[in-house]
CSV table of C-alpha atoms in Angstrom, one decimal:
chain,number,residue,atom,x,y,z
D,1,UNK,CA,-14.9,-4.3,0.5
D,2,UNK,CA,-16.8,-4.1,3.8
D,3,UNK,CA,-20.2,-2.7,3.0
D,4,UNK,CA,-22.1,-1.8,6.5
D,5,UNK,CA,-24.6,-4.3,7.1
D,6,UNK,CA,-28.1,-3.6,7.9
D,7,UNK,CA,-29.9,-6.6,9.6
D,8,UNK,CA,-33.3,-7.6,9.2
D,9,UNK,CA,-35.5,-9.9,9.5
D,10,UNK,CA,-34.8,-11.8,6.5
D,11,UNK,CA,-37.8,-14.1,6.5
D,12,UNK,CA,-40.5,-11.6,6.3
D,13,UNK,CA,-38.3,-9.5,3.1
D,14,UNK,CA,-38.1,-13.0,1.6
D,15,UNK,CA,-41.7,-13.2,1.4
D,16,UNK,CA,-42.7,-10.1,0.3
D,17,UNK,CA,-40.1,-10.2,-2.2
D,18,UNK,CA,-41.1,-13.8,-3.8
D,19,UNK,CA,-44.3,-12.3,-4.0
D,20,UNK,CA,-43.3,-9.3,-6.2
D,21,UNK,CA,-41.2,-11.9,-7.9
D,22,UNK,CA,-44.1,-14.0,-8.6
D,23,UNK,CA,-45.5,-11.5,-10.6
D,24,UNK,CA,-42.7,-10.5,-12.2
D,25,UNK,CA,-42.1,-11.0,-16.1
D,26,UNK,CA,-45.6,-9.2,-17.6
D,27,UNK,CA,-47.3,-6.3,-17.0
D,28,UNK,CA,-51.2,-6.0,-16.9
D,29,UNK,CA,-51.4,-5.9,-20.9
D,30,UNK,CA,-50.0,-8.7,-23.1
D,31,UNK,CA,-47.4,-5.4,-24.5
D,32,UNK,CA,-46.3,-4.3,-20.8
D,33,UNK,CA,-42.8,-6.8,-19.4
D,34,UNK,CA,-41.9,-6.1,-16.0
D,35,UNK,CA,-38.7,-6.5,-15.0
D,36,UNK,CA,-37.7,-7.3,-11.1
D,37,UNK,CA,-34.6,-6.9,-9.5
D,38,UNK,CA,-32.8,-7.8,-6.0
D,39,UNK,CA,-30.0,-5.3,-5.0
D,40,UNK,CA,-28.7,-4.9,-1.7
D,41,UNK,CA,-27.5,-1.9,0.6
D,42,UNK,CA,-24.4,-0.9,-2.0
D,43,UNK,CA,-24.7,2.6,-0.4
D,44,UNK,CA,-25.0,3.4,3.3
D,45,UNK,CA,-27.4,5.4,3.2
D,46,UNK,CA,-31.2,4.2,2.4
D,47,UNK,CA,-32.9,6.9,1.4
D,48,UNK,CA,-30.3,8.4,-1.7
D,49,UNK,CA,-30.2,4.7,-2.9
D,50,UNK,CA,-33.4,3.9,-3.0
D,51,UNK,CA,-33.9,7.2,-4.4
D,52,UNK,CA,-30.9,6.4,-7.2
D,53,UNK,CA,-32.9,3.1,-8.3
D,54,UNK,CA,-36.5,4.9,-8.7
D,55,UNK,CA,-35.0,8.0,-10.4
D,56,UNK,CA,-32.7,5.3,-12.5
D,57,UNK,CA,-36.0,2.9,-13.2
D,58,UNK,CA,-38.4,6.2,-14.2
D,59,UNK,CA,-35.4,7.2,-16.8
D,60,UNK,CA,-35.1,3.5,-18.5
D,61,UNK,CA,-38.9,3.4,-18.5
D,62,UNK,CA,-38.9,6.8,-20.8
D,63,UNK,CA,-36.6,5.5,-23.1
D,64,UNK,CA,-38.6,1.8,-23.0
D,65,UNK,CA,-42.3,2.7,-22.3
D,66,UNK,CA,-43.0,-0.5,-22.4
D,67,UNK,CA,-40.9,-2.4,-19.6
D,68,UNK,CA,-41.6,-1.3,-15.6
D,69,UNK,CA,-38.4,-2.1,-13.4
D,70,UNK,CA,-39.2,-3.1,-10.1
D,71,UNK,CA,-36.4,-2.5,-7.4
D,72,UNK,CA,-36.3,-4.6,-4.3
D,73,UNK,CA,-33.3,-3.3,-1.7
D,74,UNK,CA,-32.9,-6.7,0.4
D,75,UNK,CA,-30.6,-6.6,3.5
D,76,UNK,CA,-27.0,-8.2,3.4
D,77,UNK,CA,-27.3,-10.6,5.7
D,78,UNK,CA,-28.6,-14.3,4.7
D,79,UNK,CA,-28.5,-13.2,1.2
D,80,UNK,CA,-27.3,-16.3,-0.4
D,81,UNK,CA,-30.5,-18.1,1.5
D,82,UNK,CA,-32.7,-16.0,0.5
D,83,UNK,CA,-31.9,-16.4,-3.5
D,84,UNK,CA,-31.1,-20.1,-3.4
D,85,UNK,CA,-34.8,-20.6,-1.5
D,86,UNK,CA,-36.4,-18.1,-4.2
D,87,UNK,CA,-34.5,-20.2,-7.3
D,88,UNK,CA,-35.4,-23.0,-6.2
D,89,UNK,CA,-39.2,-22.1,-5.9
D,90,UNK,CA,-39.0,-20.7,-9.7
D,91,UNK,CA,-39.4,-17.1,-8.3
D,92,UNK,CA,-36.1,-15.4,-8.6
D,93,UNK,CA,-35.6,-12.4,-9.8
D,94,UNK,CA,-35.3,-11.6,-13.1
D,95,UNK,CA,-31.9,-9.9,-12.5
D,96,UNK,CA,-29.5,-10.1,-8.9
D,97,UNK,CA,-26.6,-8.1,-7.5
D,98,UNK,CA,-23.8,-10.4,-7.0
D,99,UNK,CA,-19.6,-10.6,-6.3
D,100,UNK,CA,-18.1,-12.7,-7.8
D,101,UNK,CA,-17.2,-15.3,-5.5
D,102,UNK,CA,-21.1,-15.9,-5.5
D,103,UNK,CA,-20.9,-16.5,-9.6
D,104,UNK,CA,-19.8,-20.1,-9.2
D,105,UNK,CA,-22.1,-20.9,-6.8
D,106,UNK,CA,-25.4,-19.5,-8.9
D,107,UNK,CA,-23.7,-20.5,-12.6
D,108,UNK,CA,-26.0,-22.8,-13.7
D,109,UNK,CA,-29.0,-20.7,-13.4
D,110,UNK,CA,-27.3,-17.6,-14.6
D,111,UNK,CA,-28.1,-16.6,-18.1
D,112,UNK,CA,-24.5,-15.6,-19.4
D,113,UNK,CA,-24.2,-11.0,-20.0
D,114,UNK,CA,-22.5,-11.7,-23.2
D,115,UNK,CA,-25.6,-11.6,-25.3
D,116,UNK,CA,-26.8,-8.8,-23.7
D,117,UNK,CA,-24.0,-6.3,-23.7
D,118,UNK,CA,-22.8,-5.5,-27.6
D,119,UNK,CA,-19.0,-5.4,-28.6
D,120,UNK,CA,-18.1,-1.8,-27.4
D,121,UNK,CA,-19.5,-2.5,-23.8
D,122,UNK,CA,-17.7,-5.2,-23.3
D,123,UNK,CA,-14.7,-4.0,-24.7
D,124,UNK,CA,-14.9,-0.9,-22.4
D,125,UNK,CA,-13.9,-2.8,-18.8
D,126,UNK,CA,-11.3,-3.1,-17.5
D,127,UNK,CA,-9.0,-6.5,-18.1
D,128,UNK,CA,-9.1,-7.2,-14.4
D,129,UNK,CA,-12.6,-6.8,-13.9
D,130,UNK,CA,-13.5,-9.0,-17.1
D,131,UNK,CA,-11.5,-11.7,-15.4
D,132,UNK,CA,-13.5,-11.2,-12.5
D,133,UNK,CA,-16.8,-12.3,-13.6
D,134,UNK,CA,-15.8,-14.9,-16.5
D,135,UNK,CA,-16.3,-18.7,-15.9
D,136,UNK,CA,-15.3,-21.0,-18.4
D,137,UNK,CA,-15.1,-17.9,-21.5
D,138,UNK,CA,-18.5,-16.0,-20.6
D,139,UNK,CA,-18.9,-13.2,-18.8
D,140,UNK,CA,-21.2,-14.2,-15.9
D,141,UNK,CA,-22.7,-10.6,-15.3
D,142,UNK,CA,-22.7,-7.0,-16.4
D,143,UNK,CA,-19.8,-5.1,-13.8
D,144,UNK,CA,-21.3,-1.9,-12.5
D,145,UNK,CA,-18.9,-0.9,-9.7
D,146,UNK,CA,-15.1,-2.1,-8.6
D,147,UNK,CA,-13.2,-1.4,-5.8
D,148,UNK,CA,-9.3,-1.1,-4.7
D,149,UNK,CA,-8.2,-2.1,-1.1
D,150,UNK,CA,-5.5,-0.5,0.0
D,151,UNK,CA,-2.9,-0.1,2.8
D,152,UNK,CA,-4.4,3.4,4.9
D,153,UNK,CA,-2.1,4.7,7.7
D,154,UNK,CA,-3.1,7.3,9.9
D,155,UNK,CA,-1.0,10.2,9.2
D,156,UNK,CA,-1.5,11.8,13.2
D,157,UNK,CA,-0.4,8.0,14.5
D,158,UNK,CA,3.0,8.3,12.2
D,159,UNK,CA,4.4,11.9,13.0
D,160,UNK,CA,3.4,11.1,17.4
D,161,UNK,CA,5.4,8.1,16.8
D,162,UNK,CA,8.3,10.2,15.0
D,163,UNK,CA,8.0,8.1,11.7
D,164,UNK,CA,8.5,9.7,8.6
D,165,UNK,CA,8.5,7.4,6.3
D,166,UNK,CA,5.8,4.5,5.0
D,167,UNK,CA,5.8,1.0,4.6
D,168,UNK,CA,5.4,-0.3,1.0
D,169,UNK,CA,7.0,-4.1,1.8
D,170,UNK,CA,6.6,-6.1,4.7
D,171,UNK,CA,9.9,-6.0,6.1
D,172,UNK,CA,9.1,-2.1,6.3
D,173,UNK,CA,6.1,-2.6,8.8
D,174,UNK,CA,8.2,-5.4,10.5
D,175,UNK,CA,11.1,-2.9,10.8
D,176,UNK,CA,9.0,-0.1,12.3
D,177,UNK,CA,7.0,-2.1,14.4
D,178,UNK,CA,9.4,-2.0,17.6
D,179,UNK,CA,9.1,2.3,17.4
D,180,UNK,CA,5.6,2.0,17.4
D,181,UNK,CA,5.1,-0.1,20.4
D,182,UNK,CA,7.6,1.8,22.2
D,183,UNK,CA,5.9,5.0,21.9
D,184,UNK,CA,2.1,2.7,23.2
D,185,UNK,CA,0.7,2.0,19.3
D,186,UNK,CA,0.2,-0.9,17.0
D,187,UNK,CA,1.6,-0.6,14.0
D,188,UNK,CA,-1.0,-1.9,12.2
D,189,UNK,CA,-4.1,-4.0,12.9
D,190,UNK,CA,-5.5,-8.1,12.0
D,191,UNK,CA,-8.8,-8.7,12.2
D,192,UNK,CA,-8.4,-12.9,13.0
D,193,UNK,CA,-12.0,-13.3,14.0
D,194,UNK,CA,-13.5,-16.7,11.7
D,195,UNK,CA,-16.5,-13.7,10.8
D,196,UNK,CA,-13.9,-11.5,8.9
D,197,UNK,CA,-13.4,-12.6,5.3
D,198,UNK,CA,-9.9,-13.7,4.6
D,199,UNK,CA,-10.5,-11.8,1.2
D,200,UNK,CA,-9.5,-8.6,3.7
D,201,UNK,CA,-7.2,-10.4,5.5
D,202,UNK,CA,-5.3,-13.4,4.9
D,203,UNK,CA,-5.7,-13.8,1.2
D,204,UNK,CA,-4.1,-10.5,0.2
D,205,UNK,CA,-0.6,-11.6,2.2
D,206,UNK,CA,-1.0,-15.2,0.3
D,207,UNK,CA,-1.4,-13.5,-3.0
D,208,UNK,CA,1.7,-11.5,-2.3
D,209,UNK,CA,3.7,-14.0,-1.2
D,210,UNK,CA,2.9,-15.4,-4.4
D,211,UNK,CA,0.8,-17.9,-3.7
D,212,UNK,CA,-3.4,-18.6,-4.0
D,213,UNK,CA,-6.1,-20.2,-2.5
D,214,UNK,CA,-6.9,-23.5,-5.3
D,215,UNK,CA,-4.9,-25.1,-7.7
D,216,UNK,CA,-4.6,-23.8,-11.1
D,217,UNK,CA,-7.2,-26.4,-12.2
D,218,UNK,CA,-9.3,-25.9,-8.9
D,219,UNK,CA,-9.4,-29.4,-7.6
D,220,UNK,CA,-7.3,-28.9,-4.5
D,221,UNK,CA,-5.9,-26.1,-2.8
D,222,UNK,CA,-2.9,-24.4,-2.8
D,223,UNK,CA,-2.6,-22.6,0.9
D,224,UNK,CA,-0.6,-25.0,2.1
D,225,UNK,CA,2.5,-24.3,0.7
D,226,UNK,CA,5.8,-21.7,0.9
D,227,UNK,CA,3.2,-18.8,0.0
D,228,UNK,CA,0.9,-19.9,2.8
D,229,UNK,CA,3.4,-20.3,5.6
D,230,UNK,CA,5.1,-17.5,4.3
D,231,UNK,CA,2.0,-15.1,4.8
D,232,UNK,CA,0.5,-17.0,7.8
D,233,UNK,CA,4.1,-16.5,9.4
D,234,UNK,CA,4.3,-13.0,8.7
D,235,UNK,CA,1.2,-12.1,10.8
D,236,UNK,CA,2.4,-14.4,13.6
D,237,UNK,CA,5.5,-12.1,13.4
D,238,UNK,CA,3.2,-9.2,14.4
D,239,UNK,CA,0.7,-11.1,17.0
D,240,UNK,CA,3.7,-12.5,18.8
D,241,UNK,CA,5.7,-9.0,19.2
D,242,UNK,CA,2.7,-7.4,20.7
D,243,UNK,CA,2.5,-5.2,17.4
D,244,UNK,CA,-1.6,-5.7,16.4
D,245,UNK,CA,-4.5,-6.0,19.2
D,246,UNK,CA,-5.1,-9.3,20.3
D,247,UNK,CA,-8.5,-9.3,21.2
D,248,UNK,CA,-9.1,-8.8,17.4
D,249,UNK,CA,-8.1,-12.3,16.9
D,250,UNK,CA,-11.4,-13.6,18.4
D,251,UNK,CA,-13.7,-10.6,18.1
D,252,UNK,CA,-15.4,-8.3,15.9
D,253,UNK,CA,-16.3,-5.5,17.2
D,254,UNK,CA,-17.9,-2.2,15.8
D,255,UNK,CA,-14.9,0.3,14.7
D,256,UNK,CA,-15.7,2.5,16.9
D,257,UNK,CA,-15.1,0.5,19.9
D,258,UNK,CA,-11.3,-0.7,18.6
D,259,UNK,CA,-8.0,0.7,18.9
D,260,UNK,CA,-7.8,2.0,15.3
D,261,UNK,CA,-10.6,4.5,16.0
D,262,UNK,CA,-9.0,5.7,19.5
D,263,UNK,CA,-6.4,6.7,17.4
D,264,UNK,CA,-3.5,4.0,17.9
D,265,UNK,CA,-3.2,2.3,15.1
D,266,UNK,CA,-0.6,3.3,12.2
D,267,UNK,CA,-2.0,1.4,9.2
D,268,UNK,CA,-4.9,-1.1,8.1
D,269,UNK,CA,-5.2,-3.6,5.1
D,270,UNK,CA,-8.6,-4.2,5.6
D,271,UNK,CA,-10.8,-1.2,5.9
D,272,UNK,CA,-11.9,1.3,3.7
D,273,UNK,CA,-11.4,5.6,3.6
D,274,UNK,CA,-15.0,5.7,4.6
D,275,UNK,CA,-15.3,3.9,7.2
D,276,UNK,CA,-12.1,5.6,9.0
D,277,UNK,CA,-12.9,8.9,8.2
D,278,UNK,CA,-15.4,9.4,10.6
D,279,UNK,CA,-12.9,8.8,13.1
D,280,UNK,CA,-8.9,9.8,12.0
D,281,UNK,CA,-10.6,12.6,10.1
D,282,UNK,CA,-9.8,13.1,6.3
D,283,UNK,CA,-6.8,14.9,6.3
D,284,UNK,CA,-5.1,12.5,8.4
D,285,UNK,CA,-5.9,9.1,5.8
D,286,UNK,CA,-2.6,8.4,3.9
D,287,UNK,CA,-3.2,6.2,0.9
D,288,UNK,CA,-0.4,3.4,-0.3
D,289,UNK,CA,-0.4,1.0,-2.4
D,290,UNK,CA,-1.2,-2.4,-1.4
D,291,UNK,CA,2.1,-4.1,0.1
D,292,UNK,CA,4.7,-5.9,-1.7
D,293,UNK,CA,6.6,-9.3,-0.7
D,294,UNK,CA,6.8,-11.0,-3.7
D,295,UNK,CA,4.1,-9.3,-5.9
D,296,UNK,CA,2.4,-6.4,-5.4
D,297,UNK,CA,-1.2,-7.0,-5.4
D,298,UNK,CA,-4.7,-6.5,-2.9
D,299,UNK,CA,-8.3,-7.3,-3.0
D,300,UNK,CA,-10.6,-5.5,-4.5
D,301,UNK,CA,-13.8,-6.2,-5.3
D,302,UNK,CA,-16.4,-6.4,-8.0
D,303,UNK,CA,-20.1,-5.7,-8.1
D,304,UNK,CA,-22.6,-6.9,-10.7
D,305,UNK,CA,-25.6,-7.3,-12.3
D,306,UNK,CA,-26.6,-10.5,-12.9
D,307,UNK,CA,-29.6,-11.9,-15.2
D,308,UNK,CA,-31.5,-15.3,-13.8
D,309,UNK,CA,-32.0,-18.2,-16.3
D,310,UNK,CA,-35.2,-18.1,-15.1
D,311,UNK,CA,-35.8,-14.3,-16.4
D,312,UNK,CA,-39.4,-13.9,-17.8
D,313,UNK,CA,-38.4,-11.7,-21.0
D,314,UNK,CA,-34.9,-12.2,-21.1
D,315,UNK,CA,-34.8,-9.5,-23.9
D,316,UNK,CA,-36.2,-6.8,-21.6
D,317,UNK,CA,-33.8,-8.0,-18.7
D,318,UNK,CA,-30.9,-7.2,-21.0
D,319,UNK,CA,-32.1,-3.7,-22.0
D,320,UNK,CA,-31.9,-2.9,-18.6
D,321,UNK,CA,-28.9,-4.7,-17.2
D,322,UNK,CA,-26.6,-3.0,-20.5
D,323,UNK,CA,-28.8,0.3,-19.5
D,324,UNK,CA,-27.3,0.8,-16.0
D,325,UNK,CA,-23.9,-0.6,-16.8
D,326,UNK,CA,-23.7,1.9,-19.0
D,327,UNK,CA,-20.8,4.2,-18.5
D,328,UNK,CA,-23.0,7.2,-18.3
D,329,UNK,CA,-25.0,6.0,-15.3
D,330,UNK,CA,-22.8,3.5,-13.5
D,331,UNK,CA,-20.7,6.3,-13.0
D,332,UNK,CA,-23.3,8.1,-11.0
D,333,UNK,CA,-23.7,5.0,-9.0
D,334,UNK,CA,-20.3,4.3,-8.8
D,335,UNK,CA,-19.2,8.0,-7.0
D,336,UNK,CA,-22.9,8.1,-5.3
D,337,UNK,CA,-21.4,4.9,-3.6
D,338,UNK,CA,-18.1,5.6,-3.3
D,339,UNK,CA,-16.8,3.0,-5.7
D,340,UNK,CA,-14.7,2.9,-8.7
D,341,UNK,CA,-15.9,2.7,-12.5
D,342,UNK,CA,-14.9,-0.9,-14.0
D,343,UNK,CA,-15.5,0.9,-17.2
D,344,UNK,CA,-12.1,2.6,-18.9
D,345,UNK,CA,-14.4,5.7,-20.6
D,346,UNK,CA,-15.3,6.5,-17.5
D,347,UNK,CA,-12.0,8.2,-16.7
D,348,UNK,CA,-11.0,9.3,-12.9
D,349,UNK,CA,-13.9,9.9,-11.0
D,350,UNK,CA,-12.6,11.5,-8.1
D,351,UNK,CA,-9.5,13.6,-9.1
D,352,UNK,CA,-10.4,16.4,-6.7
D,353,UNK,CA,-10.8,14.0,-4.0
D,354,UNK,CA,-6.9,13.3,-2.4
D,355,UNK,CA,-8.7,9.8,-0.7
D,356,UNK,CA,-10.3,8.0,-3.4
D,357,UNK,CA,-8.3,10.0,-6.0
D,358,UNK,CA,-5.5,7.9,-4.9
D,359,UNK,CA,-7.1,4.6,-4.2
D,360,UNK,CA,-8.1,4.4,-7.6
D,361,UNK,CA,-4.9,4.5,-9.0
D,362,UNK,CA,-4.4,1.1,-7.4
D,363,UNK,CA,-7.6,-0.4,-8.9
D,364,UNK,CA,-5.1,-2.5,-11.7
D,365,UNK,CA,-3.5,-4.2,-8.9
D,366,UNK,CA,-6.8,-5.4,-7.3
D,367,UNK,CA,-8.0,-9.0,-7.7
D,368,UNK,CA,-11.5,-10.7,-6.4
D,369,UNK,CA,-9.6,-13.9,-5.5
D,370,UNK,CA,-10.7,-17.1,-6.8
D,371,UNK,CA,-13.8,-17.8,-8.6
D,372,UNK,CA,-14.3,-21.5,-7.6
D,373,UNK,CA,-18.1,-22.3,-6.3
D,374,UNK,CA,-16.2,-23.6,-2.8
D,375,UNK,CA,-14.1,-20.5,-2.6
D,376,UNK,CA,-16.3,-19.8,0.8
D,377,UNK,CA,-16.7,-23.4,1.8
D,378,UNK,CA,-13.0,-23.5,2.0
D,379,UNK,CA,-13.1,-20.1,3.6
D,380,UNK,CA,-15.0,-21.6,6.3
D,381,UNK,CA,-11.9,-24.4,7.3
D,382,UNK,CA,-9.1,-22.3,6.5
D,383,UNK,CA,-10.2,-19.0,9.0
D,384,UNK,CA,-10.8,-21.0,12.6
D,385,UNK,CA,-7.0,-22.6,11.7
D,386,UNK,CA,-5.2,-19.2,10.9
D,387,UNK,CA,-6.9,-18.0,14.3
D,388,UNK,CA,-5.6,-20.9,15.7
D,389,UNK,CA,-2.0,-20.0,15.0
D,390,UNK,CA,-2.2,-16.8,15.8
D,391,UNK,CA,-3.3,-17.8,19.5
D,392,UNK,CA,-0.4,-20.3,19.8
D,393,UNK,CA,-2.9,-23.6,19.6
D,394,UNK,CA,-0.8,-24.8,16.6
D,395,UNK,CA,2.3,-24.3,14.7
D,396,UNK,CA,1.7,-22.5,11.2
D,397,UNK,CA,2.4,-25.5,9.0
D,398,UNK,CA,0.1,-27.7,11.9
D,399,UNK,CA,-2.8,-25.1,11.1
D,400,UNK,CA,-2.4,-25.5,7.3
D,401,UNK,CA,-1.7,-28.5,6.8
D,402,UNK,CA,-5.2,-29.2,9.1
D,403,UNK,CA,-7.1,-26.5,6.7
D,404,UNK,CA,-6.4,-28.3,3.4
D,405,UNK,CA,-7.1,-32.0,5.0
D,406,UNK,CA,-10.4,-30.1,5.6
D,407,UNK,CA,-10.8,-28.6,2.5
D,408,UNK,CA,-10.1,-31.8,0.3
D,409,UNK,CA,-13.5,-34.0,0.9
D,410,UNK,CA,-15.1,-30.3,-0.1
D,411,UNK,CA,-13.4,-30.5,-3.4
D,412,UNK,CA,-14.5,-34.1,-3.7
């Protein structure tokens, strides 16, 4: 998922926030709890989701006169700074929005949903998304929204290029690469700068190939293998023949500065129907199912609610996390957003919408990736060496094989 970011300055939020925080827990009267909670910009818009959370708050606070929710919309960037800093000063938030490679990281001062969400609710996700947010047999947090990324091709690009057909393996885009170029298009796009996650980029060609980021009992990884080369050689295929823009490999710039929004790419892995509608138009985004080597499987991410350890009234926390993961008004959020339900009652949310109505079919063949607390440590050595094949500095099994002799001391 690539949620547009909205920069702040982080430090003055952060203090305004642990102020709130401070407070948070009780009300003015020994019979009032007040409960605080950090979200982040889930929607692009400010205005409808701040408006979603007060509307949301003042319909919990009918039902449970007794507890105030208090909202705090923090920006995305330095996030995991921001939280750590407030834990560590004992004034979290009672209850956090977090993916779930973040769960790891924050375990030990997360107070496990389980408790707080009775036998139906759980039973109502999806298996995927339960997986998602489970470390060692708990469920580390209450999923209120879920993604599915896709392969998008523009259909304009396909029919100037004479193409009639779409690719649903790799040896399909490798096949119809040469027509594209011929004709001045790339058949697709890679986004190599060390900035991108690899969750968008890399990791959903090793997961195809049939291979993974750690070990099955997470002490090492497992990039450096058949899968890894496998994958890492695939996209050289398409850097070397001129099929993809190069200067993505070290940049990232806004969309609307690139070669996919002029028009000239056929297909992305990477992006979402919202933020290439603005510029191929609706009726020009065909929706596919992530591609196929040896599996067929894509990222897809999963948003939750989260209670702190450090919670005031723990009981009041849980009212309000099992409140809004609710079917009935994550659903709201969830199409507000433009995300998918995690929750099977909820249906098809967006049947009249030929987009998203077909992205969601794919939401069973999303994953998060690993949920290991050095899943971005090792993120961090494993991008600048994939960029470094693709730019012809080292060989693929050279770059690999340099990633995981990085990533072991991480691993300890």
């Amino acid at each position: 998922m690539r949620v547009r970011k909205r920069l702040s300055v982080v430090a003055v939020a952060l203090v305004a926030a642990l102020a709130a925080a401070g407070c948070g827990g009780s009300g003015s009267g020994s019979d009032k709890k007040t409960v605080t909670m950090w979200i982040y910009p889930v929607m692009f818009e400010e205005a409808p989701h701040r408006a979603f959370w007060d509307e949301t708050a003042a319909a919990f606070k009918a039902e449970n006169p007794d507890i105030e929710i208090k909202t705090e919309i923090f920006p995305w960037a330095n996030r995991d700074q921001a939280l750590a800093t407030a834990i560590a000063g004992n004034k979290g938030p009672d209850v956090v929005y977090l993916i779930p490679d973040q769960l790891p990281k924050y375990a030990r001062n997360i107070e496990p949903a389980d408790t707080y969400l009775d036998a139906a609710a759980r039973a109502d996700y999806h298996e995927n998304v339960i997986e998602s947010v489970t470390i060692d047999g708990k469920m580390m947090g209450a999923p209120l929204l879920t993604s599915a990324v896709t392969m998008l091709c523009n259909k304009k690009v396909f029919a100037a290029v004479g193409q009639k057909t779409y690719p649903t393996t790799w040896n399909d885009l490798l096949a119809m690469a040469p027509a594209f170029k011929a004709k001045g298009y790339d058949v697709t796009a890679y986004s190599g700068d060390v900035k991108q996650t690899l969750n968008q980029t890399f990791y959903p060609l090793l997961w195809q190939a049939g291979g993974d980021v750690f070990s099955p009992d997470g002490k090492s990884v497992a990039f450096d293998s058949e899968a890894g080369r496998k994958a890492l050689g695939f996209v050289k295929q398409l850097v070397d023949g001129g099929h993809v823009d190069k200067t993505l490999l070290t940049s990232l710039p806004p969309t609307e500065q690139t070669r996919i929004a002029q028009g000239k790419v056929g297909c992305v892995w990477h992006m979402s129907p919202q933020e290439l509608e603005p510029h191929w138009g609706k009726e020009n985004i065909q929706v596919l199912p992530p591609l196929t080597e040896t599996r067929q499987i894509g990222y897809g991410t999963v948003g939750s609610l989260v209670m702190l350890r450090g919670a005031k009234d723990k009981t009041a926390a849980g009212k309000w996390i099992s409140y809004v993961t609710s079917a009935e008004v994550s659903k709201k959020y969830d199409v507000a957003s433009g995300f998918f339900s995690p929750k099977k009652s909820a249906g098809t949310l967006y049947a009249d919408d030929p987009v998203l109505g077909e992205q969601e079919k794919y939401v069973s063949v999303s994953t998060v990736g690993p949920l290991h607390e050095k899943a971005r440590d090792v993120m961090g050595v494993l991008a600048p060496e994939i960029q470094a094949a693709l730019l012809g500095q080292k060989s693929v099994d050279q770059a690999l094989a340099d990633a995981a002799k990085a990533a072991a001391p991480l691993l300890g």
